[in-house]
mmCIF file of C-alpha atoms and ligand atoms in Angstrom:
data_model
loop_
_atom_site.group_PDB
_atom_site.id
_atom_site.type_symbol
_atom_site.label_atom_id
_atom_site.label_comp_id
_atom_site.label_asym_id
_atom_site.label_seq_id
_atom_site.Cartn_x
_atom_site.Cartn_y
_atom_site.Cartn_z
ATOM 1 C CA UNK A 1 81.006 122.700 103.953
ATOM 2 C CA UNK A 2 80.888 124.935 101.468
ATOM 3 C CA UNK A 3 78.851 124.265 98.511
ATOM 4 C CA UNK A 4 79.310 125.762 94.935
ATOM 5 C CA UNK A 5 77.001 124.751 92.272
ATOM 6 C CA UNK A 6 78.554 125.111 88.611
ATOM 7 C CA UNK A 7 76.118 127.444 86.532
ATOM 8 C CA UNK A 8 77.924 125.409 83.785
ATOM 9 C CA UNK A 9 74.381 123.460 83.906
ATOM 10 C CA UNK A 10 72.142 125.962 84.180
ATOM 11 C CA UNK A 11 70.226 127.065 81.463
ATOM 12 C CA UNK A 12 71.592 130.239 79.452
ATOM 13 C CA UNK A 13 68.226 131.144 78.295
ATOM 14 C CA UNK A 14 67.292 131.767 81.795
ATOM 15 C CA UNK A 15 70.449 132.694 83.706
ATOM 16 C CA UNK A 16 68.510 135.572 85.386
ATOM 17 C CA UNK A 17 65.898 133.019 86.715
ATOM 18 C CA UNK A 18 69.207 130.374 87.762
ATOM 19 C CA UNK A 19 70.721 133.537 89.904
ATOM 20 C CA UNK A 20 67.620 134.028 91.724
ATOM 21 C CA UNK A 21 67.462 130.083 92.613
ATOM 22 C CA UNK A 22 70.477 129.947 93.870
ATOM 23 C CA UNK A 23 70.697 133.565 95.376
ATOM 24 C CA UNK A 24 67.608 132.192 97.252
ATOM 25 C CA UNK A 25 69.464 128.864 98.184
ATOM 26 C CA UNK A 26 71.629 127.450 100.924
ATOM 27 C CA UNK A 27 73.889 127.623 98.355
ATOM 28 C CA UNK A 28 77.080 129.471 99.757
ATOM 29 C CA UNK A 29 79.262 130.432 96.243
ATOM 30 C CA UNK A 30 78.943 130.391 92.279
ATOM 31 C CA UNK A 31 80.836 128.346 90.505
ATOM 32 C CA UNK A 32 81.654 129.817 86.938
ATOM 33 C CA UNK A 33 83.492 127.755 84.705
ATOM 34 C CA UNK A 34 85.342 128.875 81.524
ATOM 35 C CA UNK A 35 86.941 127.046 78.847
ATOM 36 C CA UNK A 36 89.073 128.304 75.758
ATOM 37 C CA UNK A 37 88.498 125.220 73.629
ATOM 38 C CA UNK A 38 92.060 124.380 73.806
ATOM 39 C CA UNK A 39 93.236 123.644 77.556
ATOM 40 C CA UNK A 40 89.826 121.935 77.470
ATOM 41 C CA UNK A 41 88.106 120.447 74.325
ATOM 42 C CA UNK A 42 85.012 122.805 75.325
ATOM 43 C CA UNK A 43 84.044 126.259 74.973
ATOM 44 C CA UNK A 44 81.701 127.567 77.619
ATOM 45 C CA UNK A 45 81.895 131.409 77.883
ATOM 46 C CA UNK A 46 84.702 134.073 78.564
ATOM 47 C CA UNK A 47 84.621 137.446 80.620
ATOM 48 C CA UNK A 48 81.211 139.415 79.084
ATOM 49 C CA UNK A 49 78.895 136.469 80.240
ATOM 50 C CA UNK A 50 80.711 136.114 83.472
ATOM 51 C CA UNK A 51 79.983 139.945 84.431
ATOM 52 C CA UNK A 52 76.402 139.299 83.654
ATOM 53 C CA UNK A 53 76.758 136.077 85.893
ATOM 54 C CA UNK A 54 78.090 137.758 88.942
ATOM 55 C CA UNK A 55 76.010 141.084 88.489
ATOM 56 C CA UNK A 56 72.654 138.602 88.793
ATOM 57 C CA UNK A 57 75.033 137.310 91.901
ATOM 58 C CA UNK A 58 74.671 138.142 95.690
ATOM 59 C CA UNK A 59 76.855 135.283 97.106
ATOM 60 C CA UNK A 60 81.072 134.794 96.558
ATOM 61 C CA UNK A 61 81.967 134.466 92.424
ATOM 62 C CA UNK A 62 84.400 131.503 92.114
ATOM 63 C CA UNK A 63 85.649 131.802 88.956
ATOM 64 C CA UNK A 64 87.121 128.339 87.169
ATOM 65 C CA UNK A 65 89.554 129.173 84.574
ATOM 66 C CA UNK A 66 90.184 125.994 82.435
ATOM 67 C CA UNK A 67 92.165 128.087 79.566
ATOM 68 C CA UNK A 68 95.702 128.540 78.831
ATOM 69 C CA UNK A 69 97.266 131.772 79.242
ATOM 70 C CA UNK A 70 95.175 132.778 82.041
ATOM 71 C CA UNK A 71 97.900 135.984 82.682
ATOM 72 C CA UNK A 72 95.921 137.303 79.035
ATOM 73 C CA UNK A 73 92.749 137.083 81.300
ATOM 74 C CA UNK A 74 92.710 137.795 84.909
ATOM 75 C CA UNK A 75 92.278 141.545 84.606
ATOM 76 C CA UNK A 76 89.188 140.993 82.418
ATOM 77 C CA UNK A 77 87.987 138.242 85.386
ATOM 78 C CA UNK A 78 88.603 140.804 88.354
ATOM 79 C CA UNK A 79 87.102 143.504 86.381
ATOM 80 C CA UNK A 80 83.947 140.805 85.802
ATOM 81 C CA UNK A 81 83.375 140.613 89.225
ATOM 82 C CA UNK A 82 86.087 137.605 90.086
ATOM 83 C CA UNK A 83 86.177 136.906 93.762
ATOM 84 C CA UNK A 84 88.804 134.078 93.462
ATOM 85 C CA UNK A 85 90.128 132.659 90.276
ATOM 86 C CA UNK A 86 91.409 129.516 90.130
ATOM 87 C CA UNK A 87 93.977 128.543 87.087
ATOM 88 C CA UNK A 88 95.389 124.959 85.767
ATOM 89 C CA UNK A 89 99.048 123.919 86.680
ATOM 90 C CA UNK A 90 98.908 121.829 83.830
ATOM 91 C CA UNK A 91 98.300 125.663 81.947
ATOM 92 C CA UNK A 92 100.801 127.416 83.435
ATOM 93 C CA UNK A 93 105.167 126.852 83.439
ATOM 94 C CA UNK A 94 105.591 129.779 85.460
ATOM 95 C CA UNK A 95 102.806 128.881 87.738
ATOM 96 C CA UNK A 96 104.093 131.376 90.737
ATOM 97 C CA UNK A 97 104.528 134.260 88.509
ATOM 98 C CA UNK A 98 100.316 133.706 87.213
ATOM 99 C CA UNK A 99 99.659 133.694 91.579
ATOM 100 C CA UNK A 100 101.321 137.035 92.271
ATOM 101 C CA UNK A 101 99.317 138.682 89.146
ATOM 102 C CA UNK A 102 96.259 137.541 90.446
ATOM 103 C CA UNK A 103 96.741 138.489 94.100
ATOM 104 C CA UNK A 104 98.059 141.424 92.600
ATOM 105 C CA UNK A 105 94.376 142.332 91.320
ATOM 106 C CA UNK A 106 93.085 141.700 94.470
ATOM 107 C CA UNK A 107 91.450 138.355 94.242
ATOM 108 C CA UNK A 108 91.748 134.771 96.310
ATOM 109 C CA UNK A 109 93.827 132.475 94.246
ATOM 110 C CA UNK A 110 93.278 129.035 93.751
ATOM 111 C CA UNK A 111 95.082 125.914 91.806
ATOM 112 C CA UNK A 112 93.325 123.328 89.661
ATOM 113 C CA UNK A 113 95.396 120.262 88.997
ATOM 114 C CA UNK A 114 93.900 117.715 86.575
ATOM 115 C CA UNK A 115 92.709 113.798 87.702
ATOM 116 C CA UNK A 116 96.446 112.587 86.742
ATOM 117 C CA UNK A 117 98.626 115.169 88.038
ATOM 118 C CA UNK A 118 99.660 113.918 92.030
ATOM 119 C CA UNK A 119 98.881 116.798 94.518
ATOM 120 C CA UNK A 120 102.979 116.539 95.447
ATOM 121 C CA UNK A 121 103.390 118.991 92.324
ATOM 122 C CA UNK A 122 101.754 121.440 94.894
ATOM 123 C CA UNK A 123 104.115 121.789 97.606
ATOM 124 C CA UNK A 124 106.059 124.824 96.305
ATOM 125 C CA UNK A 125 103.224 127.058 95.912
ATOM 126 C CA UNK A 126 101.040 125.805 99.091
ATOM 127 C CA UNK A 127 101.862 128.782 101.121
ATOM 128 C CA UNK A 128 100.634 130.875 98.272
ATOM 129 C CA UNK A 129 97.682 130.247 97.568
ATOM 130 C CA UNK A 130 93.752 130.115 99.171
ATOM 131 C CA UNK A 131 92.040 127.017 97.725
ATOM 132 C CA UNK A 132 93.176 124.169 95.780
ATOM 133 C CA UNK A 133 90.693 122.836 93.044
ATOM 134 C CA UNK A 134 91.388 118.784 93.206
ATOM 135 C CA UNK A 135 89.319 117.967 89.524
ATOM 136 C CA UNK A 136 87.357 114.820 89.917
ATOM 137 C CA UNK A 137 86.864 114.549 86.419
ATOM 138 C CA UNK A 138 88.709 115.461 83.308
ATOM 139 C CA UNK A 139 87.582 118.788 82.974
ATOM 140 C CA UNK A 140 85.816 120.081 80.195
ATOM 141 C CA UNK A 141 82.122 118.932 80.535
ATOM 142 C CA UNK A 142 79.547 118.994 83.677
ATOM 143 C CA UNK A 143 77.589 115.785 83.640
ATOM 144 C CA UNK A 144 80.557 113.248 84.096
ATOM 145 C CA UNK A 145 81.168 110.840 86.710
ATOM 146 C CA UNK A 146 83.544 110.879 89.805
ATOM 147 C CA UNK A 147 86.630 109.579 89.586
ATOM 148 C CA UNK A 148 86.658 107.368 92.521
ATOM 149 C CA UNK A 149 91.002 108.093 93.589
ATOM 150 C CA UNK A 150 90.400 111.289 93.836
ATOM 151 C CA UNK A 151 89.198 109.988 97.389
ATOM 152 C CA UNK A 152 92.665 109.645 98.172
ATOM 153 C CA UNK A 153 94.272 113.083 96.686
ATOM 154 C CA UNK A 154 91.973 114.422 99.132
ATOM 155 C CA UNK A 155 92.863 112.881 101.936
ATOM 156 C CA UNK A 156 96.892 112.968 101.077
ATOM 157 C CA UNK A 157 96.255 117.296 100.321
ATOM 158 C CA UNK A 158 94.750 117.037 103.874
ATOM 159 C CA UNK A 159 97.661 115.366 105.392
ATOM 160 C CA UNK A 160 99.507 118.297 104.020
ATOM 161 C CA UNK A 161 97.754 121.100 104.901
ATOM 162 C CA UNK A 162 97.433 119.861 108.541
ATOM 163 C CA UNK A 163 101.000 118.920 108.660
ATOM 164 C CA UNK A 164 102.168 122.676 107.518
ATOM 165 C CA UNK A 165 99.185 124.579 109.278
ATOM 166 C CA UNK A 166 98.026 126.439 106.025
ATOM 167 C CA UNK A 167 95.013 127.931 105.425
ATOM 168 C CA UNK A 168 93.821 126.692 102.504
ATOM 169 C CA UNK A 169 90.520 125.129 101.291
ATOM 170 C CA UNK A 170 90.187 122.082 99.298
ATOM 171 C CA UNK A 171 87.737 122.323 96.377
ATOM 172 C CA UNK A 172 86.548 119.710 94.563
ATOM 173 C CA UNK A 173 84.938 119.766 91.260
ATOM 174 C CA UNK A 174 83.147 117.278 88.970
ATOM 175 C CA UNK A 175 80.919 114.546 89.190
ATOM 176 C CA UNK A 176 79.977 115.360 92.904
ATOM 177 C CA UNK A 177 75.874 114.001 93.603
ATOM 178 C CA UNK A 178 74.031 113.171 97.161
ATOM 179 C CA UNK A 179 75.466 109.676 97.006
ATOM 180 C CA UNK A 180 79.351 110.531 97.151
ATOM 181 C CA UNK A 181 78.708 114.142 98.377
ATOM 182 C CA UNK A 182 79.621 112.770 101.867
ATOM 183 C CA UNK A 183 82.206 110.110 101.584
ATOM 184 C CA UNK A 184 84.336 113.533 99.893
ATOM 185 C CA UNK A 185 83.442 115.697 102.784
ATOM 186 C CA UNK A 186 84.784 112.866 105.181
ATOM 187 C CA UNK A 187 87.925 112.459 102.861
ATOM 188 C CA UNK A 188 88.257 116.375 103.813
ATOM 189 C CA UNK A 189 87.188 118.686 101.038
ATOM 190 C CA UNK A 190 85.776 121.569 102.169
ATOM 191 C CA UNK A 191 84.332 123.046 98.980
ATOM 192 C CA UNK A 192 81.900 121.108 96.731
ATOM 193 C CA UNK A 193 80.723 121.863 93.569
ATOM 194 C CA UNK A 194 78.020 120.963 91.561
ATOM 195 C CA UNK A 195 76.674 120.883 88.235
ATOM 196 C CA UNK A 196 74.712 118.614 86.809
ATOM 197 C CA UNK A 197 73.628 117.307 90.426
ATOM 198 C CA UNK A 198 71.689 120.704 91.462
ATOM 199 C CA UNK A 199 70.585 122.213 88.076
ATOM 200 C CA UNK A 200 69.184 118.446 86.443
ATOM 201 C CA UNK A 201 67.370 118.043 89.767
ATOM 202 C CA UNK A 202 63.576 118.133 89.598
ATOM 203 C CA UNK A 203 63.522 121.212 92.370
ATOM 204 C CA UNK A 204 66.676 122.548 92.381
ATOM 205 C CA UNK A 205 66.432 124.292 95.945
ATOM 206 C CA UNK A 206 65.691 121.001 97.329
ATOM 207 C CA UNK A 207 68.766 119.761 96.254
ATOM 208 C CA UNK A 208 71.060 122.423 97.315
ATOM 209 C CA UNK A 209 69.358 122.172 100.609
ATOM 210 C CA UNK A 210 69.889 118.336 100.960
ATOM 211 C CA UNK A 211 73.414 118.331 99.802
ATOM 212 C CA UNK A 212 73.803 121.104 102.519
ATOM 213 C CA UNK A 213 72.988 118.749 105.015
ATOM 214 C CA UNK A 214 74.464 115.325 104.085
HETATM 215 C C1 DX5 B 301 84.265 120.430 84.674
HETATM 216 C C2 DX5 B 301 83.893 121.713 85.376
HETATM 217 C C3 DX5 B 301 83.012 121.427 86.541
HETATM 218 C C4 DX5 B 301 81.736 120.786 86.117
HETATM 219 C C5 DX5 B 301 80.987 120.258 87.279
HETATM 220 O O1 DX5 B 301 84.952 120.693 83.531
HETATM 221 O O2 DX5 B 301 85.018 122.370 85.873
HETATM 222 O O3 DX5 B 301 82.798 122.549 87.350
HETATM 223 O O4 DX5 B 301 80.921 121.633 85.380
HETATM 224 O O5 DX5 B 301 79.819 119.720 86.778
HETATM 225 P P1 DX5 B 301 79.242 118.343 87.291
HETATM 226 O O6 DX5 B 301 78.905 118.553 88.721
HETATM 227 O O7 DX5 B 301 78.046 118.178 86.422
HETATM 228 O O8 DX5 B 301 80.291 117.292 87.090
HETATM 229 ZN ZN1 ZN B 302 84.783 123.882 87.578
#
């Protein structure tokens, strides 16, 4: 399992500090997440504090893009140090057109699709892409809680995946904490991300270390 905590929870006034915790940790990626205030009713951060993220960063950059027009943007994420970037379906009609540009640039690609949108509105641009981001809440803000049938989106993506033989990894994001941590592993996610879970913790290393091994 790979596990991506979301510096969305960390604390801005001591990013440098956050890095080193998690550069330290059994954490395997960064999760950056970035929101335009109009795709999402939030506005995190855009490309500037995202190059300062992934400088401080010694581990994979896996960069959330909850905006609309992400074709304005990926340059500025590749050129911020973007290992993959993953954009919305629900932010993009010409959805195969915003994959080429960003393998293009040289990064992984991955798809987000929103709690309501059924993973069927995937199978055209499977064989495209590297990861698929299944949203287990309605994006916008860390700190939310899981939306329990995303259990079965999961498990139906798997189904998929094995059925077609891709190679693709399924990420899911939001509301993810040591309790449900492994019922979405055995669902078959393969990414996990997490906020609120490993920067709210008491000893943050401890956490990444015990949802490591759950
Ligand atoms: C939600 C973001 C998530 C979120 C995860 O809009 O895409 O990455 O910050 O945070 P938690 O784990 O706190 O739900
Ligand atoms: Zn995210």
């Amino acid at each position: 399992m790979i596990l991506a905590p979301s510096l969305l929870s960390a604390n801005f006034l001591q990013l440098q500090q956050d890095c080193d915790m998690l550069n330290t940790s059994q954490a395997d990626w960064y999760h950056i997440d970035v929101m335009d205030g109009t795709f999402v009713p939030n506005i995190s951060f855009g490309a500037m504090v995202t190059k300062f993220i992934t400088s401080a960063s010694t581990k994979y950059n896996d960069v959330h893009l909850m905006i609309n027009k992400p074709e304005n943007y990926a340059e500025a994420f590749r050129d911020a140090g973007a290992n993959n970037l993953t954009i919305h379906l629900e932010a993009c009609p010409h959805l195969h057109r915003n994959i080429e540009q960003i393998k293009n640039l040289g990064m992984h690609v991955g798809v987000a699709i929103n709690p309501h949108t059924p993973v069927s509105t995937l199978i055209n641009i499977l064989q495209d892409i590297d990861l698929v981001c299944l949203m287990s809440v309605n994006p916008g803000f860390g700190g939310q809680a899981f939306i329990p049938n995303t259990i079965q989106k999961i498990a139906a993506l798997k189904q998929i995946i094995n059925e077609q033989n891709l190679n693709i990894k399924i990420e899911v994001d939001g509301g993810v904490t040591l309790e449900n941590a492994k019922l979405i592993i055995n669902a078959g996610a393969d990414i996990l991300v997490a906020g609120n879970t490993v920067f709210k913790a008491q000893n943050p290393l401890e956490m990444i270390a015990k949802l490591k091994a759950v």
